[in-house]
XYZ file of C-alpha atoms in Angstrom:
549
model
C -7.668 -0.882 11.016
C -7.354 0.609 14.520
C -7.363 -1.679 17.538
C -7.628 -0.819 21.224
C -4.139 -0.923 22.736
C -3.752 -2.799 26.004
C -1.515 -5.185 27.925
C -2.729 -8.731 28.685
C -3.480 -8.065 32.357
C -6.230 -5.597 31.389
C -8.055 -7.898 28.950
C -10.983 -10.272 29.386
C -10.692 -13.987 28.532
C -12.394 -13.329 25.191
C -9.935 -10.545 24.390
C -7.004 -12.761 25.361
C -8.353 -15.392 22.968
C -8.444 -12.784 20.178
C -4.860 -11.795 20.942
C -3.714 -15.391 20.591
C -5.669 -15.776 17.372
C -3.936 -12.731 15.938
C -0.556 -14.124 16.977
C -1.221 -17.486 15.349
C -1.945 -15.721 12.055
C 1.163 -13.542 12.376
C 3.430 -16.518 13.058
C 2.333 -18.012 9.747
C 3.098 -14.752 7.931
C 6.420 -13.977 9.625
C 8.669 -17.027 9.370
C 12.407 -16.963 9.969
C 14.751 -17.236 7.001
C 18.296 -18.152 8.008
C 21.135 -17.387 5.603
C 24.708 -18.399 6.482
C 26.595 -15.547 8.140
C 23.728 -13.034 8.072
C 21.147 -12.063 10.711
C 17.922 -14.115 10.695
C 15.507 -12.362 8.339
C 11.889 -12.763 7.288
C 11.030 -15.405 4.715
C 9.636 -13.446 1.779
C 7.743 -10.167 2.130
C 4.425 -10.551 3.999
C 1.549 -8.544 2.517
C 1.447 -5.985 5.397
C 5.125 -5.197 4.765
C 4.928 -4.391 1.056
C 5.660 -0.893 -0.175
C 2.815 1.515 -0.675
C 2.083 2.619 -4.226
C 3.465 6.076 -3.410
C 6.825 4.637 -2.283
C 7.077 2.327 -5.294
C 6.192 5.171 -7.688
C 8.799 7.442 -6.098
C 11.565 4.873 -6.611
C 10.526 4.078 -10.189
C 10.392 7.777 -11.081
C 13.857 8.362 -9.667
C 15.260 5.355 -11.532
C 13.711 6.582 -14.794
C 15.205 10.048 -14.326
C 18.630 8.508 -13.649
C 18.451 6.451 -16.860
C 17.487 9.528 -18.862
C 20.211 11.667 -17.282
C 22.814 8.997 -17.989
C 21.750 8.657 -21.616
C 21.834 12.420 -22.193
C 25.291 12.658 -20.605
C 26.960 10.427 -23.188
C 27.602 13.235 -25.677
C 29.204 15.507 -23.070
C 31.286 12.607 -21.743
C 32.666 11.763 -25.192
C 33.472 15.401 -26.017
C 35.679 15.959 -22.973
C 39.277 14.904 -22.496
C 39.280 11.399 -20.967
C 42.400 12.171 -18.953
C 40.989 15.132 -17.028
C 38.995 15.143 -13.800
C 36.593 17.522 -15.533
C 35.553 14.500 -17.635
C 33.220 13.634 -14.723
C 31.627 17.088 -14.731
C 29.721 16.109 -17.872
C 27.522 13.533 -16.117
C 24.788 15.910 -14.933
C 22.537 16.376 -17.950
C 19.294 16.502 -15.928
C 20.550 17.079 -12.405
C 22.453 19.622 -10.427
C 25.804 18.181 -9.374
C 26.458 17.830 -5.648
C 28.193 20.802 -4.038
C 31.271 18.705 -3.363
C 32.200 18.924 -7.059
C 33.399 22.474 -6.370
C 35.435 21.778 -3.235
C 36.456 18.085 -3.211
C 40.169 18.868 -3.676
C 40.273 20.892 -0.446
C 41.980 19.190 2.501
C 39.522 20.902 4.798
C 36.641 19.263 2.892
C 38.407 15.883 2.963
C 38.664 16.149 6.761
C 35.125 17.494 7.133
C 33.706 14.403 5.465
C 35.323 12.214 8.137
C 33.407 14.244 10.748
C 30.103 15.093 9.152
C 29.929 13.010 6.004
C 28.125 9.722 5.469
C 30.498 7.725 7.665
C 31.091 9.699 10.871
C 31.859 6.572 12.927
C 35.648 6.194 12.615
C 37.214 9.473 13.795
C 39.008 8.650 17.065
C 41.058 10.812 19.433
C 44.359 9.081 20.192
C 47.016 9.595 22.866
C 49.697 7.640 21.004
C 50.284 6.414 17.491
C 49.629 2.783 16.609
C 52.902 0.913 16.043
C 51.655 -0.116 12.613
C 51.369 3.543 11.545
C 54.828 4.992 12.366
C 54.400 8.672 11.466
C 57.283 10.897 12.601
C 57.991 14.613 12.729
C 60.209 14.113 9.712
C 57.247 12.848 7.705
C 55.318 15.972 8.699
C 57.974 18.501 7.733
C 56.168 21.173 5.740
C 52.771 20.103 7.111
C 52.961 21.191 10.765
C 54.033 24.734 11.688
C 57.660 25.176 12.734
C 58.183 24.220 16.356
C 55.075 22.045 16.583
C 55.777 18.352 17.181
C 53.542 15.332 16.889
C 54.293 14.450 20.522
C 53.043 17.846 21.661
C 49.832 17.473 19.625
C 49.234 13.998 21.055
C 49.693 15.355 24.576
C 47.215 18.148 23.815
C 44.620 15.641 22.474
C 44.696 17.232 19.042
C 45.452 14.104 16.993
C 42.781 11.868 15.490
C 42.867 8.580 13.640
C 40.581 6.955 11.076
C 41.359 3.285 10.549
C 39.628 1.271 7.829
C 40.900 -2.059 9.167
C 37.442 -3.615 8.883
C 37.625 -3.630 5.073
C 40.969 -5.464 5.051
C 40.873 -8.908 3.487
C 37.652 -8.413 1.571
C 37.492 -10.381 -1.688
C 37.677 -7.956 -4.623
C 36.382 -8.194 -8.167
C 39.181 -9.148 -10.563
C 40.777 -5.988 -11.929
C 39.534 -3.762 -9.092
C 41.563 -2.558 -6.148
C 40.940 -1.325 -2.619
C 43.239 -0.453 0.269
C 42.631 -0.746 4.017
C 44.152 2.644 4.860
C 44.875 4.584 8.011
C 44.668 8.372 8.084
C 45.881 10.833 10.692
C 44.270 14.233 11.342
C 44.918 17.135 13.685
C 43.124 20.154 15.073
C 45.044 23.139 13.739
C 45.456 26.393 15.637
C 42.013 27.549 14.445
C 40.525 24.314 15.889
C 39.743 23.036 12.379
C 40.284 19.368 11.575
C 42.921 18.886 8.865
C 44.740 15.843 7.441
C 48.289 14.989 8.469
C 49.216 11.669 6.891
C 47.900 8.613 5.043
C 49.177 5.045 4.971
C 47.479 2.890 2.328
C 47.558 -0.321 4.342
C 47.583 -1.767 7.823
C 51.354 -1.895 8.307
C 54.590 -0.516 6.807
C 55.285 -3.974 5.400
C 52.065 -3.779 3.404
C 52.239 -0.050 2.634
C 55.841 1.218 2.838
C 55.113 4.893 2.121
C 53.432 7.548 4.252
C 51.790 10.297 2.208
C 51.210 13.833 3.457
C 49.697 17.112 2.181
C 53.266 18.285 1.481
C 53.581 15.763 -1.353
C 52.990 16.572 -4.996
C 49.316 17.556 -5.416
C 48.307 14.670 -7.693
C 50.166 12.130 -5.556
C 48.380 13.391 -2.440
C 44.997 13.420 -4.184
C 45.659 9.863 -5.352
C 46.383 8.723 -1.785
C 43.226 10.461 -0.611
C 41.242 8.748 -3.357
C 42.145 5.313 -1.966
C 40.987 6.510 1.450
C 37.612 7.677 0.152
C 37.176 4.476 -1.848
C 37.710 2.398 1.318
C 35.438 4.754 3.233
C 32.740 4.263 0.600
C 32.894 0.493 1.008
C 32.874 0.749 4.804
C 29.929 3.103 4.683
C 27.764 1.291 2.154
C 28.236 -2.281 3.329
C 29.211 -2.085 7.005
C 27.755 1.108 8.508
C 24.669 1.244 6.273
C 23.593 -2.203 5.072
C 24.840 -4.385 7.925
C 24.533 -2.117 10.961
C 21.117 -0.633 10.228
C 19.181 -2.548 7.561
C 20.051 -6.154 8.309
C 20.504 -6.191 12.090
C 17.226 -4.397 12.738
C 14.926 -6.674 10.732
C 15.078 -9.513 13.325
C 13.654 -7.124 15.941
C 10.492 -6.616 13.913
C 10.118 -10.272 12.934
C 10.428 -11.255 16.608
C 7.851 -8.607 17.549
C 5.372 -9.790 14.918
C 5.725 -13.409 16.029
C 5.143 -12.690 19.721
C 3.233 -9.414 20.143
C -0.319 -9.027 18.826
C -1.347 -5.704 17.232
C -3.110 -4.795 20.485
C 0.170 -4.778 22.429
C 1.667 -1.323 23.159
C 5.207 -2.426 22.183
C 3.935 -3.726 18.846
C 2.041 -0.474 18.316
C 5.099 1.598 19.271
C 7.418 -0.301 16.915
C 5.135 -0.747 13.907
C 5.611 2.729 12.311
C 9.367 2.420 12.780
C 9.521 -0.712 10.623
C 7.298 0.385 7.752
C 8.845 -0.938 4.544
C 11.975 -2.397 6.175
C 11.380 -6.038 5.254
C 10.510 -5.009 1.683
C 13.581 -2.798 1.182
C 15.885 -5.428 2.683
C 14.467 -8.084 0.389
C 15.045 -5.754 -2.567
C 18.595 -5.031 -1.403
C 19.554 -8.690 -1.098
C 17.876 -9.861 -4.297
C 18.560 -6.855 -6.579
C 21.043 -4.301 -5.239
C 23.566 -6.922 -4.058
C 22.826 -9.553 -6.687
C 25.525 -10.611 -9.172
C 25.345 -8.064 -11.973
C 23.440 -5.610 -9.745
C 24.462 -2.038 -8.856
C 26.826 -2.998 -6.005
C 28.487 -5.638 -8.187
C 28.996 -3.110 -10.984
C 30.090 -0.095 -8.951
C 32.100 -1.211 -5.908
C 35.545 -2.754 -5.522
C 34.330 -5.812 -3.532
C 31.364 -6.429 -5.841
C 28.569 -8.704 -4.682
C 30.630 -11.532 -3.148
C 32.987 -9.216 -1.278
C 30.117 -7.123 0.038
C 28.342 -10.174 1.445
C 31.644 -11.211 3.049
C 32.027 -7.790 4.693
C 28.416 -7.822 5.930
C 28.961 -11.258 7.469
C 32.156 -10.085 9.194
C 30.387 -7.058 10.653
C 27.413 -9.099 11.854
C 29.771 -11.484 13.668
C 31.079 -8.482 15.688
C 27.858 -6.517 16.113
C 26.083 -6.002 19.439
C 23.132 -3.671 19.977
C 24.587 -2.072 23.117
C 27.858 -1.220 21.336
C 25.938 1.331 19.276
C 24.418 3.386 22.048
C 25.690 6.681 20.593
C 26.849 8.150 23.894
C 28.861 5.045 24.795
C 30.203 4.663 21.260
C 31.368 8.284 21.071
C 33.015 7.980 24.488
C 34.829 4.839 23.322
C 36.345 6.849 20.478
C 37.241 9.703 22.824
C 35.127 12.264 20.949
C 32.104 12.682 23.221
C 33.393 15.992 24.594
C 32.811 18.965 22.218
C 35.943 20.601 23.633
C 38.017 17.691 22.335
C 36.490 17.714 18.851
C 34.553 20.884 17.973
C 32.354 21.032 14.896
C 31.319 17.373 15.104
C 27.719 18.131 14.215
C 26.792 14.483 13.743
C 27.592 13.878 17.406
C 25.576 16.837 18.629
C 22.497 16.081 16.537
C 22.609 12.318 17.114
C 22.713 12.736 20.887
C 19.845 15.234 20.810
C 17.691 12.768 18.858
C 18.752 9.801 20.994
C 17.731 11.613 24.171
C 14.430 12.791 22.650
C 13.630 9.227 21.552
C 14.483 7.883 25.003
C 12.226 10.411 26.693
C 9.387 9.623 24.274
C 9.703 5.844 24.632
C 9.901 6.116 28.427
C 6.800 8.280 28.689
C 4.821 6.131 26.279
C 5.671 2.869 28.019
C 4.895 4.515 31.347
C 1.265 4.754 30.251
C 1.009 0.941 30.190
C 3.685 -0.243 32.656
C 3.444 1.408 36.043
C 6.046 -0.771 37.757
C 8.733 -3.354 37.094
C 6.274 -6.013 38.242
C 4.037 -5.031 35.321
C 6.924 -5.793 32.956
C 7.767 -9.104 34.591
C 4.082 -10.080 34.615
C 3.494 -9.536 30.874
C 3.674 -12.966 29.158
C 3.663 -11.468 25.665
C 6.592 -9.194 26.480
C 8.388 -12.210 27.960
C 7.812 -14.155 24.729
C 9.153 -11.205 22.698
C 12.309 -10.989 24.807
C 12.989 -14.700 24.409
C 12.295 -14.730 20.650
C 14.514 -11.686 20.177
C 17.656 -13.297 21.573
C 17.074 -17.036 21.002
C 19.353 -19.018 18.689
C 16.259 -20.214 16.850
C 14.830 -16.660 16.926
C 16.345 -13.234 16.242
C 19.824 -13.824 17.721
C 20.077 -10.138 18.658
C 23.116 -9.717 20.907
C 23.788 -6.973 23.442
C 20.235 -6.465 24.710
C 19.080 -5.933 28.325
C 17.425 -9.385 28.166
C 18.653 -11.653 30.982
C 20.334 -15.019 30.452
C 17.002 -16.802 30.965
C 15.293 -14.549 28.400
C 13.560 -11.905 30.518
C 13.183 -8.144 30.642
C 13.232 -7.332 34.351
C 12.313 -3.659 34.521
C 10.626 -0.770 32.761
C 14.080 0.788 32.378
C 15.286 -2.308 30.509
C 12.395 -2.122 28.046
C 12.960 1.611 27.532
C 16.684 1.079 26.933
C 16.010 -1.657 24.387
C 13.351 0.226 22.434
C 15.191 3.552 22.588
C 18.187 1.946 20.903
C 16.043 0.207 18.300
C 14.043 3.324 17.360
C 17.230 5.417 17.266
C 18.961 2.893 14.975
C 16.149 2.656 12.430
C 15.635 6.416 12.336
C 18.572 8.630 13.323
C 21.476 6.234 12.800
C 20.078 5.176 9.444
C 19.452 8.813 8.511
C 23.073 9.681 9.278
C 24.418 7.055 6.869
C 21.684 7.321 4.250
C 20.778 10.946 3.655
C 24.118 12.218 2.341
C 24.895 9.554 -0.227
C 24.298 11.783 -3.250
C 26.295 14.595 -1.613
C 29.377 12.411 -1.174
C 29.085 9.578 -3.729
C 27.356 11.669 -6.396
C 30.656 13.093 -7.689
C 32.852 10.165 -8.653
C 36.320 11.681 -7.970
C 35.201 12.510 -4.426
C 34.212 8.935 -3.514
C 34.791 6.363 -6.248
C 33.037 3.077 -5.539
C 35.772 1.133 -7.328
C 39.367 1.770 -8.390
C 41.155 0.110 -11.268
C 44.830 0.488 -10.406
C 46.723 -0.706 -7.314
C 47.491 1.927 -4.657
C 50.832 3.708 -5.007
C 53.749 2.222 -3.087
C 56.277 4.959 -3.772
C 56.451 8.720 -4.147
C 57.356 8.658 -7.805
C 55.710 11.557 -9.525
C 52.176 11.024 -10.694
C 49.808 13.255 -12.614
C 46.155 13.956 -13.288
C 45.958 11.440 -16.133
C 47.195 8.566 -13.944
C 44.675 9.444 -11.244
C 41.823 9.556 -13.763
C 42.952 6.235 -15.245
C 42.268 4.572 -11.871
C 38.723 5.955 -11.682
C 35.564 4.192 -12.903
C 34.493 4.476 -16.535
C 31.228 5.769 -17.915
C 28.955 2.802 -17.126
C 30.158 2.316 -13.551
C 30.008 6.049 -12.897
C 26.454 6.441 -14.162
C 25.364 3.322 -12.239
C 26.945 4.635 -9.011
C 25.272 8.008 -9.410
C 21.880 6.443 -10.125
C 22.171 4.136 -7.118
C 23.079 6.826 -4.595
C 20.556 9.286 -6.016
C 17.778 6.762 -5.410
C 19.122 5.854 -1.964
C 19.210 9.543 -0.982
C 15.553 10.145 -1.872
C 13.718 12.331 0.692
C 11.620 10.419 3.178
C 7.842 10.373 2.856
C 7.418 9.435 6.543
C 9.722 11.532 8.769
C 10.443 10.882 12.416
C 7.501 12.106 14.471
C 4.915 11.345 11.788
C 2.507 8.545 12.682
C -0.659 7.034 11.202
C -3.912 8.673 12.296
C -4.884 5.532 14.216
C -1.604 5.444 16.201
C -2.557 4.793 19.850
C -6.005 6.130 19.024
C -8.290 6.308 22.037
C -5.438 6.598 24.574
C -5.262 10.261 25.500
C -2.099 9.862 27.669
C -0.324 8.103 24.773
C -1.409 10.778 22.308
C -0.018 13.440 24.643
C 3.332 11.593 24.647
C 3.379 11.766 20.850
C 2.595 15.496 20.941
C 5.458 16.123 23.382
C 7.824 14.122 21.171
C 6.889 16.193 18.137
C 7.453 19.381 20.104
C 10.897 18.143 21.156
C 11.749 17.339 17.540
C 10.679 20.859 16.544
C 13.093 22.261 19.144
C 15.929 20.131 17.774
C 15.144 21.238 14.217
C 15.199 24.886 15.300
C 18.595 24.453 17.003
C 20.065 22.776 13.910
C 18.708 25.491 11.624
C 20.129 28.218 13.880
C 23.573 26.557 13.909
C 23.617 25.943 10.162
C 22.863 29.595 9.393
C 26.299 30.416 10.821
C 28.118 27.889 8.603
C 29.198 28.044 4.943
C 26.574 26.400 2.731
C 28.684 23.330 1.895
C 29.516 22.704 5.572
C 25.963 22.718 6.900
C 25.023 19.400 8.480
C 21.412 18.564 7.635
C 21.292 14.757 7.634
C 19.707 14.641 11.095
C 17.192 17.447 10.718
C 14.125 15.594 12.092
C 11.971 16.313 9.034
C 14.655 14.668 6.855
C 15.084 11.602 9.072
C 12.875 8.701 8.066
C 11.043 7.126 10.979
C 11.864 3.705 9.486
C 14.289 2.125 7.041
C 12.495 2.320 3.708
C 15.386 3.089 1.359
């Protein structure tokens, strides 16, 4: 039901009474639920937060198709040699396999996924090697062209590091294995990112061998497999679950407890949190439950995944994930330093469009910083958001005494929130089938310890470490469902959104026009790329406006 949007200063005493009445009802619906180590979440799923029938039907249909596809794949699985990678090609009875099945062995594709795959947040330009990853020119004999040294490449800013240190120490399911690898990449003479070396641990003491593309093919593919397994864990639990799903829910709970539906900030945020409480409740009670999909398919299982999420939450701050600042911290903000980093280009375009939209929309209701400081409901939201007995959101523009002091502060806060629940989530969500959907490309779990020598290996030994039939089918079903197309893309809003406010409706129209421009630019760029290298995860029409899956 549509309500007239206003700030408290513009309302009559009777209207202010209605606002408080609405808030009292909301505070009963939205109670804090505190779980050790995790962000404060909502207790249960309030009725307004439950999935629509269309969303529920979509998920059930996808799950049913996955079950049927898995059942029909059994015959093909049993007919193929169990010691061949092609064993996994039989798992697509009702579905087209992801494109990566055809190119996963390519080193170029392995490097591309670190740039424009489902975890584009680790690639870092380095000026010197970490002491705990002592790669030398001798290691790279046969990898680098004659006359090209690692020192020269470092000086030319052509060396990049991915470090999966944040998965180190995670409890693992008995019989499953996972490394905390480090991988080195370089920009070759064609300015294409390519792998240089892999160490399957955080120090030479832990991982005494450095693997390179010059090694035996199956040995090198085995080393890469432990990298992609660690990357899968980092992506699914840290970058996806913890850094988008869980840390954003407290923002909406705080808003619902302090801002009535009539408030412009509540109205602005509401479409961007459709379904989030419901999907998070499902994730914690089903997806991550003992015996659930994560427990079956991933090396850390349920317990290890909760441990990793808790570790990430203890480090997380909202301002750390401003994309421009985060990219600069990794030394990859400049396209001249790292060309072809389409995630960066598209993420920044969306971040700026969201900031412009939020700023214009708030400008309709807050004409000065005094208007912000004089809004008691906004003050209550700011305090609830950061309070120890509230949302505990760190890294906000809220002052030490719990205030937002300027329009710019409110814009900065809401820009980051809307970006996180839409674009950042889209970046880590939309490509899961593409990357996880072919098991040898990104196995959720491995069943042999990582190699510690360069003794010859072969295809059969690599396959022996991969998941079996049940885990494979479960992984594929999980990521297929999680990659489902959004029903509510960024820029789509309910018909009653800011209804009656012509200036606000014009802001929405301008935002949609900006998104159309971004979509056109992405489409134009992608036409020039090979089909399997096109980056589409941040096409606005494919980016959900909220976290619903």
